[in-house]
């Protein structure tokens, strides 16, 4: 026996080691984890027997910063929650503050919000499908096709708001800037071309046998669990839960548009994948109607001040159907220039809570596909 | 037949591949440094300070009111108000920023400073080539580096700049009319000495709200 014990003998024998299980750490720098997200996965052979998500690597203290910031000053920070859909984040926060202060939004601003919000949904779903297929090994091609389309929408955002991703577009009581000349025609063109891309994209992989083998019956989320765990957005609807806040709350002007809420029946990865296609088609309907009907008029409530904005003491919860699910902001005002309490209900985080239930008994390679189909952005999960 | 879906998908890929030789919308790649896309007009990245006239120091519109410093969400603006006053572009004595620094390593390009500025003195730039090997000094822009002419502003954001100039001219005309009316009232009153030579033009008054 040598003077130094071997390193392995220093390790305590754990229960895991005794059962011949293997514990692996996926992430946080794993390319399939959509950011810095780690999963401690315990495997029995190839099967997952336990999965523990570890997050917080991207924690930026968003809520506390917002409590020390003016109401307007938090608006650009909301862009950075779910950095793919900054406009819907702005929208949810604006709705919360408008409820708190009792601000009316002019008609044209509501239309602008719907148009930009639905464009955001289109680009979020398109890029999500690309990411998901990329995760499942279809490297590059579908992602690049999706990004080609997303780029056109980002160009629209840049022409309207000045930034591609960190738009900082909504203001309390309306929107920051009106459409520049020619923007609406450009947007109409993008929306008119989008169904062609969707058809192509569906043909590309929806009928693909390999994809169907890998996704059908994988990561099944039952309707009961979806309801009990508080799922929202496409994740819940893929499990057959008919819950769309655009229909439930009828916030903004969504009751004016004719659109349907697609529902899945199996709740597996394939249903979640198809759900995004169907939702994009419904969004296109809303966009077409909104761009046809948009009225003239002011784009911001003239009574709302930009500076020295102090809502009366009270509390408000504003929520919208963001592309990922129910995005809510809860605010308490004590009458000062910054919120007393500021809380975000992030859809990504809540949809992530069922990850272990979805992954148990699946192969380790399926974990990647399941995580991809949940649609998370770590900026929103960790805040 | 098994494999049908795969073949269908591959025809799509082939169509995109072959289409990229003939159709512009299938080949969207831009060979960046040699070839650049046209700038979109509303693009913004970092703020700059506008001056009127040829001399950047004399013509600077900023009067060091420090509103942008207070409202900036990441607090990347630092202003020191001058002790003395200097005549601004139209001759009225105004305070000016003795120090005006923007730390663009902190700035997040939200343009709230532009929205709250009552003097249209700060606007968003479009320059993105700002890499430097000095992490602290190189990214801390002082007022000399920030100062850019109104002509430059017209060049990068023509529509917006025209609107701002229009609003400023309107304000100026209003102020002029006021001065004139006051002068006339004085002249009409008997036994008063003729008013001193009127100023060439009234200074830029705060413009209500954001001209955008």
XYZ file of C-alpha atoms in Angstrom:
595
model
C 0.000 0.000 0.000
C 1.390 3.327 -0.953
C 1.637 6.242 1.431
C -1.125 8.118 -0.327
C -4.592 6.646 -0.619
C -6.022 6.722 -4.084
C -8.451 9.637 -4.674
C -11.371 7.337 -5.310
C -11.098 5.745 -1.890
C -11.522 9.197 -0.345
C -14.969 9.547 -1.852
C -17.752 8.443 0.378
C -19.770 5.666 -1.135
C -23.119 7.264 -1.882
C -26.432 5.595 -2.368
C -26.127 6.452 -5.990
C -22.868 4.606 -6.375
C -24.223 1.559 -4.650
C -27.136 1.248 -7.028
C -24.851 1.514 -10.035
C -26.455 4.775 -11.043
C -24.627 7.491 -12.871
C -24.964 11.126 -11.991
C -24.151 13.565 -14.748
C -24.230 17.319 -14.811
C -25.692 18.728 -18.007
C -24.816 22.353 -18.435
C -24.475 25.142 -17.481
C -22.410 25.687 -20.603
C -24.117 22.983 -22.592
C -25.259 24.350 -25.960
C -28.655 22.692 -25.696
C -29.606 24.352 -22.428
C -30.604 27.659 -24.038
C -28.347 29.700 -21.822
C -26.743 28.958 -18.511
C -28.918 26.245 -17.078
C -27.754 23.090 -15.366
C -29.481 19.785 -14.815
C -28.212 17.195 -12.404
C -29.437 14.042 -14.066
C -29.226 10.654 -12.393
C -29.221 7.868 -14.912
C -29.848 4.173 -14.758
C -28.193 3.153 -17.970
C -29.772 5.491 -20.478
C -32.926 6.157 -18.473
C -33.444 9.185 -16.315
C -34.406 8.310 -12.751
C -33.974 11.732 -11.217
C -33.487 15.197 -12.574
C -32.725 18.281 -10.580
C -32.691 21.618 -12.381
C -30.143 24.114 -11.098
C -30.576 27.674 -12.162
C -29.680 31.158 -11.041
C -26.515 31.572 -13.070
C -28.036 34.537 -14.847
C -29.569 36.152 -11.775
C -29.370 39.913 -12.127
C -31.516 41.071 -9.247
C -34.110 42.427 -11.633
C -36.873 42.822 -9.059
C -34.797 44.620 -6.459
C -33.256 46.900 -9.076
C -36.737 47.785 -10.253
C -37.771 48.687 -6.719
C -34.997 51.276 -6.621
C -35.697 52.606 -10.081
C -38.424 54.929 -11.333
C -41.403 53.306 -13.017
C -40.145 54.369 -16.406
C -36.597 53.350 -15.559
C -37.628 49.708 -15.210
C -39.060 49.603 -18.705
C -35.723 48.997 -20.484
C -34.855 46.348 -17.894
C -37.997 44.386 -18.752
C -36.589 44.045 -22.282
C -33.878 41.917 -20.803
C -36.154 39.401 -19.111
C -37.070 37.317 -22.096
C -34.680 38.861 -24.546
C -36.351 37.295 -27.567
C -39.667 39.013 -26.897
C -38.878 42.410 -25.448
C -42.065 43.973 -26.738
C -44.419 41.623 -24.942
C -42.424 42.141 -21.742
C -42.867 45.885 -22.117
C -46.523 45.337 -22.745
C -47.143 43.302 -19.606
C -45.310 45.845 -17.483
C -47.153 48.734 -19.116
C -50.491 47.027 -18.450
C -49.595 46.550 -14.785
C -48.643 50.209 -14.376
C -51.690 51.369 -16.316
C -53.905 49.364 -13.973
C -52.081 50.801 -10.997
C -52.443 54.395 -12.136
C -55.718 54.071 -14.050
C -54.407 55.187 -17.440
C -56.395 54.833 -20.641
C -54.598 53.772 -23.802
C -55.604 55.420 -27.095
C -56.998 53.270 -29.859
C -54.087 53.553 -32.248
C -51.617 52.630 -29.530
C -53.605 49.479 -28.772
C -53.401 48.486 -32.421
C -49.686 49.199 -32.492
C -49.283 47.050 -29.408
C -51.216 44.178 -30.929
C -49.259 44.380 -34.179
C -45.849 44.463 -32.532
C -46.900 41.888 -29.945
C -48.057 39.406 -32.549
C -44.938 39.997 -34.630
C -43.001 39.161 -31.499
C -44.939 35.941 -31.163
C -44.137 35.039 -34.759
C -40.417 35.557 -34.356
C -40.309 33.857 -30.969
C -42.082 30.740 -32.222
C -40.051 30.642 -35.415
C -36.768 30.816 -33.547
C -37.975 28.334 -30.937
C -38.739 25.780 -33.645
C -35.283 26.360 -35.046
C -33.658 25.895 -31.657
C -35.673 22.771 -30.926
C -34.724 21.135 -34.206
C -31.138 22.197 -33.716
C -31.153 20.540 -30.294
C -32.445 17.347 -31.790
C -29.546 17.138 -34.163
C -30.848 18.708 -37.317
C -27.895 20.992 -37.216
C -28.040 24.378 -38.774
C -30.480 24.161 -41.641
C -33.870 24.605 -39.916
C -32.428 27.146 -37.519
C -31.048 29.219 -40.355
C -34.339 29.120 -42.255
C -36.146 30.259 -39.139
C -33.619 32.991 -38.473
C -33.902 34.214 -42.038
C -37.572 34.958 -41.373
C -36.935 36.255 -37.895
C -34.451 38.709 -39.346
C -37.190 40.341 -41.425
C -39.280 40.891 -38.318
C -36.294 42.225 -36.415
C -35.718 44.684 -39.265
C -39.282 45.870 -38.763
C -38.620 46.325 -35.065
C -35.465 48.250 -35.796
C -37.240 50.549 -38.215
C -39.988 51.173 -35.685
C -38.252 51.260 -32.321
C -34.583 51.732 -33.141
C -33.409 48.437 -31.724
C -33.700 44.886 -32.903
C -34.044 43.105 -29.611
C -34.019 45.604 -26.748
C -36.895 47.592 -28.174
C -38.035 49.557 -25.102
C -41.127 50.431 -27.086
C -44.138 50.691 -24.773
C -44.837 53.629 -22.517
C -47.478 53.994 -19.828
C -50.571 54.968 -21.754
C -49.363 54.068 -25.204
C -46.267 53.553 -27.294
C -43.101 55.573 -27.616
C -43.017 56.352 -31.310
C -45.434 56.153 -34.186
C -44.787 54.151 -37.304
C -42.356 55.788 -39.716
C -43.510 56.336 -43.277
C -43.761 53.118 -45.234
C -43.454 50.887 -42.206
C -46.954 49.490 -42.418
C -46.482 48.467 -46.039
C -43.220 46.788 -45.170
C -44.912 44.954 -42.309
C -47.790 43.915 -44.565
C -45.263 42.495 -46.985
C -43.543 40.488 -44.252
C -46.861 39.156 -42.984
C -47.982 38.307 -46.506
C -44.802 36.330 -47.131
C -44.892 34.509 -43.832
C -47.399 31.751 -44.709
C -45.103 30.666 -47.533
C -42.299 30.211 -45.049
C -44.604 28.305 -42.711
C -45.667 25.936 -45.479
C -42.066 25.291 -46.406
C -41.054 24.860 -42.834
C -43.849 22.383 -42.190
C -42.877 20.398 -45.242
C -39.270 20.411 -44.136
C -39.638 18.346 -41.002
C -43.210 17.865 -39.786
C -43.634 14.607 -41.698
C -40.094 13.476 -41.078
C -40.109 9.929 -39.718
C -37.004 10.421 -37.609
C -38.448 13.495 -35.988
C -41.732 11.729 -35.299
C -39.929 8.786 -33.726
C -37.991 11.094 -31.491
C -40.837 13.328 -30.400
C -44.122 11.419 -30.402
C -44.928 10.030 -26.990
C -41.845 11.661 -25.519
C -42.135 13.989 -22.543
C -45.857 13.593 -22.100
C -47.464 16.228 -19.910
C -50.905 15.160 -18.774
C -53.759 17.618 -18.708
C -54.160 17.240 -14.946
C -50.512 17.919 -14.247
C -50.527 20.864 -16.621
C -53.385 22.430 -14.692
C -52.045 21.562 -11.246
C -48.563 22.809 -11.974
C -49.831 26.131 -13.280
C -48.607 25.706 -16.839
C -49.587 28.358 -19.303
C -49.066 29.246 -22.903
C -48.369 26.742 -25.679
C -47.099 24.277 -23.105
C -50.522 23.984 -21.447
C -52.451 24.162 -24.692
C -50.448 21.298 -26.171
C -51.783 19.199 -23.301
C -55.344 20.139 -24.164
C -55.879 22.885 -21.587
C -57.901 25.559 -23.311
C -56.363 28.558 -21.636
C -55.297 31.595 -23.569
C -55.247 34.886 -21.712
C -56.036 36.717 -24.925
C -59.400 34.932 -24.802
C -59.810 34.732 -21.008
C -58.973 38.320 -20.072
C -59.708 39.918 -23.421
C -57.075 42.480 -22.527
C -56.228 45.284 -24.894
C -58.435 44.889 -27.978
C -58.178 41.166 -28.548
C -61.953 40.673 -28.487
C -62.118 42.430 -31.851
C -60.115 39.832 -33.717
C -61.314 36.482 -34.958
C -58.759 33.857 -34.043
C -58.872 30.382 -32.621
C -56.900 28.765 -29.841
C -55.256 25.593 -31.111
C -55.194 22.674 -28.687
C -53.089 19.551 -28.580
C -54.329 16.183 -27.461
C -51.255 14.191 -26.445
C -49.105 16.713 -24.624
C -45.880 15.284 -25.992
C -42.970 17.077 -27.605
C -44.508 16.677 -31.063
C -47.727 18.371 -29.961
C -45.770 21.232 -28.485
C -43.832 21.485 -31.732
C -47.008 21.572 -33.833
C -48.649 23.993 -31.417
C -46.201 26.682 -32.429
C -47.023 26.260 -36.113
C -50.725 26.547 -35.455
C -50.296 29.552 -33.192
C -48.245 31.337 -35.803
C -51.042 30.863 -38.321
C -53.540 32.335 -35.868
C -51.207 35.242 -35.168
C -51.087 35.964 -38.876
C -54.885 36.249 -38.895
C -54.764 38.756 -36.043
C -52.012 40.701 -37.784
C -53.911 40.893 -41.042
C -57.000 42.221 -39.305
C -55.086 44.659 -37.137
C -53.113 46.073 -40.028
C -56.284 46.504 -42.023
C -58.208 48.280 -39.265
C -55.561 50.437 -37.612
C -57.042 53.906 -37.039
C -55.304 57.255 -36.869
C -54.968 59.346 -33.753
C -52.606 59.845 -30.857
C -50.309 57.059 -29.763
C -49.885 57.995 -26.142
C -52.203 59.194 -23.408
C -51.491 62.955 -23.184
C -52.223 63.147 -19.453
C -49.473 60.737 -18.469
C -46.232 62.415 -17.547
C -42.904 61.002 -18.573
C -41.079 62.442 -15.592
C -42.191 62.555 -11.950
C -44.639 59.738 -12.493
C -46.111 58.799 -9.108
C -49.136 56.506 -9.070
C -51.484 56.545 -6.088
C -50.862 53.963 -3.361
C -52.317 50.614 -4.272
C -51.519 47.362 -5.961
C -52.052 45.900 -9.414
C -51.379 42.726 -11.317
C -51.149 42.992 -15.057
C -50.781 39.935 -17.220
C -50.674 39.102 -20.887
C -50.330 36.052 -23.046
C -46.672 36.311 -23.917
C -45.325 33.869 -26.523
C -44.151 31.625 -23.706
C -47.199 31.762 -21.482
C -48.699 33.961 -18.822
C -46.367 36.849 -18.149
C -47.481 38.917 -15.198
C -46.181 41.882 -13.255
C -47.330 42.546 -9.724
C -46.747 46.031 -8.418
C -47.374 47.710 -5.101
C -47.150 51.463 -4.989
C -46.724 53.501 -1.839
C -47.209 56.722 -3.740
C -43.527 57.253 -4.395
C -41.690 57.485 -7.657
C -40.550 53.861 -7.494
C -42.593 50.733 -6.787
C -42.636 49.458 -3.221
C -42.788 45.901 -4.484
C -42.206 44.645 -7.982
C -42.679 41.022 -8.834
C -42.512 39.197 -12.139
C -44.398 36.021 -12.880
C -42.163 34.513 -15.534
C -43.763 31.856 -17.747
C -40.424 30.219 -18.499
C -39.686 29.478 -14.853
C -43.136 28.098 -14.045
C -43.223 25.973 -17.188
C -39.845 24.608 -16.204
C -41.077 23.252 -12.870
C -42.498 20.121 -14.488
C -39.246 19.266 -16.219
C -38.485 16.326 -13.936
C -41.963 14.849 -14.405
C -41.566 15.074 -18.158
C -38.126 13.505 -18.190
C -38.517 10.583 -15.783
C -38.132 7.293 -17.577
C -36.970 8.915 -20.807
C -33.610 8.512 -22.452
C -30.979 11.063 -21.667
C -30.978 12.211 -25.287
C -34.680 12.989 -24.994
C -34.037 15.366 -22.111
C -32.567 17.775 -24.620
C -35.643 17.604 -26.843
C -37.999 17.967 -23.883
C -36.140 20.973 -22.540
C -36.165 22.512 -25.997
C -39.909 22.065 -26.308
C -40.583 23.836 -22.999
C -39.297 27.068 -24.562
C -37.287 28.754 -21.860
C -35.142 31.826 -21.912
C -32.778 31.986 -18.999
C -32.997 35.745 -18.726
C -36.555 35.234 -17.607
C -36.009 32.115 -15.514
C -33.272 33.642 -13.377
C -34.152 37.342 -13.592
C -43.988 4.641 -47.252
C -41.314 5.157 -44.643
C -38.904 7.800 -45.820
C -41.515 9.835 -47.626
C -41.354 12.591 -45.065
C -37.588 12.657 -45.209
C -37.617 12.954 -49.002
C -40.186 15.720 -48.856
C -38.019 17.607 -46.411
C -34.953 17.124 -48.561
C -36.713 18.604 -51.584
C -37.322 21.685 -49.459
C -33.626 21.855 -48.610
C -32.732 21.388 -52.270
C -35.119 24.123 -53.296
C -33.486 26.494 -50.835
C -30.021 25.487 -51.915
C -30.658 25.835 -55.631
C -32.820 28.893 -55.113
C -29.953 30.630 -53.392
C -28.236 30.872 -56.769
C -31.079 32.671 -58.452
C -33.219 34.360 -55.825
C -32.163 37.146 -53.520
C -34.579 36.198 -50.754
C -33.085 32.719 -50.473
C -29.574 34.012 -50.059
C -29.608 36.648 -47.406
C -25.991 36.412 -46.335
C -24.045 39.660 -46.412
C -20.242 39.519 -46.561
C -19.974 41.916 -43.686
C -16.838 44.020 -43.665
C -16.734 44.419 -47.435
C -20.447 44.639 -47.929
C -22.825 46.397 -45.564
C -26.563 46.672 -45.355
C -27.985 50.179 -45.531
C -28.525 51.725 -42.150
C -32.123 51.730 -40.959
C -33.035 55.301 -40.160
C -34.354 54.865 -36.627
C -31.388 52.818 -35.456
C -29.937 53.901 -32.154
C -27.025 52.874 -30.046
C -25.293 55.438 -27.836
C -26.142 59.030 -26.985
C -24.304 62.099 -28.219
C -24.584 65.816 -27.551
C -25.708 68.207 -30.247
C -24.160 71.578 -30.897
C -25.289 74.317 -33.268
C -22.879 76.350 -35.332
C -19.215 75.742 -36.007
C -17.781 75.711 -32.469
C -18.667 72.655 -30.443
C -18.089 74.272 -27.084
C -19.893 77.511 -27.783
C -22.818 75.936 -29.556
C -23.573 73.081 -27.214
C -27.278 72.925 -26.489
C -26.870 71.219 -23.135
C -27.463 73.551 -20.189
C -26.447 70.996 -17.542
C -29.929 70.687 -16.064
C -28.954 67.149 -15.027
C -32.367 65.628 -15.765
C -30.856 62.903 -17.919
C -28.343 62.119 -15.207
C -31.198 61.628 -12.760
C -33.428 59.639 -15.085
C -30.798 57.366 -16.648
C -31.724 53.837 -15.493
C -28.189 52.406 -15.234
C -26.794 55.777 -14.087
C -24.095 56.019 -16.723
C -24.198 59.813 -17.151
C -22.100 62.121 -15.020
C -22.557 65.888 -15.222
C -20.854 68.721 -13.417
C -22.575 72.048 -13.815
C -20.358 75.023 -14.625
C -19.970 77.835 -12.085
C -20.040 80.529 -14.746
C -22.348 81.035 -17.697
C -21.610 81.255 -21.361
C -23.736 82.587 -24.167
C -25.430 79.758 -26.037
C -25.995 79.596 -29.778
C -28.397 82.534 -29.727
C -26.573 84.678 -27.227
C -28.441 84.093 -23.989
C -26.180 83.284 -21.045
C -26.722 79.725 -19.891
C -24.954 77.307 -17.634
C -23.073 74.623 -19.469
C -21.707 71.238 -18.443
C -18.191 71.636 -17.098
C -17.971 67.854 -17.207
C -20.278 65.613 -19.186
C -19.256 61.971 -19.208
C -21.107 58.939 -20.488
C -19.731 55.549 -19.619
C -20.800 53.553 -22.635
C -19.683 50.313 -21.039
C -22.656 50.853 -18.699
C -25.064 52.532 -21.120
C -27.786 50.193 -22.361
C -29.030 52.361 -25.238
C -32.526 52.726 -23.848
C -32.726 56.385 -24.995
C -34.605 57.544 -21.922
C -32.137 60.450 -21.720
C -33.339 61.551 -25.148
C -36.952 61.350 -24.100
C -36.572 63.399 -20.939
C -34.247 66.093 -22.337
C -36.259 69.343 -22.550
C -33.637 71.069 -24.715
C -33.191 68.487 -27.484
C -29.542 68.474 -26.557
C -28.930 64.738 -26.398
C -29.753 62.327 -29.208
C -28.949 58.776 -30.175
C -25.989 58.016 -32.401
C -25.558 55.168 -34.886
C -21.820 54.524 -34.592
C -21.160 50.967 -33.572
C -17.424 50.626 -34.230
C -16.352 51.480 -30.708
C -13.975 48.726 -29.674
C -10.998 49.787 -27.627
C -8.207 48.090 -25.736
C -8.660 50.457 -22.811
C -11.589 49.065 -20.941
C -12.135 52.034 -18.619
C -10.792 55.181 -20.210
C -11.589 54.174 -23.755
C -15.255 53.605 -23.036
C -15.722 56.712 -20.931
C -16.691 59.412 -23.405
C -16.193 63.021 -22.336
C -18.078 65.968 -23.725
C -15.570 66.612 -26.463
C -15.991 63.121 -27.810
C -19.753 63.281 -27.347
C -20.238 66.604 -29.111
C -21.506 66.284 -32.660
C -22.971 68.868 -34.943
C -26.593 69.334 -35.844
C -25.614 68.666 -39.473
C -24.417 65.231 -38.415
C -27.739 64.651 -36.693
C -29.531 65.570 -39.902
C -27.346 63.140 -41.745
C -28.093 60.134 -39.523
C -31.737 60.728 -38.591
C -33.109 63.103 -41.258
C -36.804 62.802 -40.437
C -36.385 63.094 -36.702
C -33.898 65.963 -36.995
C -36.224 67.906 -39.271
C -39.032 67.510 -36.746
C -36.788 68.652 -33.903
C -35.578 71.676 -35.859
C -39.142 72.541 -36.758
C -40.238 72.415 -33.134
C -37.260 74.466 -32.012
C -37.861 77.087 -34.701
C -41.486 77.320 -33.681
C -40.546 77.840 -30.054
C -38.031 80.443 -31.082
C -40.557 82.276 -33.223
C -42.999 82.274 -30.322
C -40.386 83.687 -27.997
C -39.412 86.246 -30.617
C -42.996 87.345 -30.995
C -43.236 87.751 -27.232
C -40.109 89.907 -27.116
C -41.350 91.948 -30.025
C -44.771 92.445 -28.461
C -43.171 93.536 -25.230
C -40.921 95.938 -27.102
C -43.867 97.385 -29.014
C -45.850 97.823 -25.833
C -42.919 99.681 -24.375
C -42.494 101.806 -27.476
C -46.187 102.680 -27.470
C -45.986 103.971 -23.930
C -44.962 107.670 -24.019
C -41.883 109.177 -22.409
C -39.997 105.930 -22.298
C -36.622 105.594 -23.878
C -36.544 103.364 -26.937
C -35.870 99.775 -25.951
C -32.411 98.442 -26.235
C -31.558 96.665 -29.430
C -33.540 93.430 -29.343
C -31.626 90.232 -29.080
C -30.961 88.509 -32.362
C -33.234 85.658 -31.375
C -34.660 84.253 -28.197
C -32.944 81.158 -26.847
C -34.225 77.707 -27.348
C -36.985 77.270 -24.848
C -37.970 73.892 -23.490
C -40.040 72.058 -26.046
C -43.035 70.337 -24.567
C -42.503 66.601 -24.544
C -40.542 64.506 -26.932
C -40.727 65.831 -30.462
C -40.831 62.303 -31.830
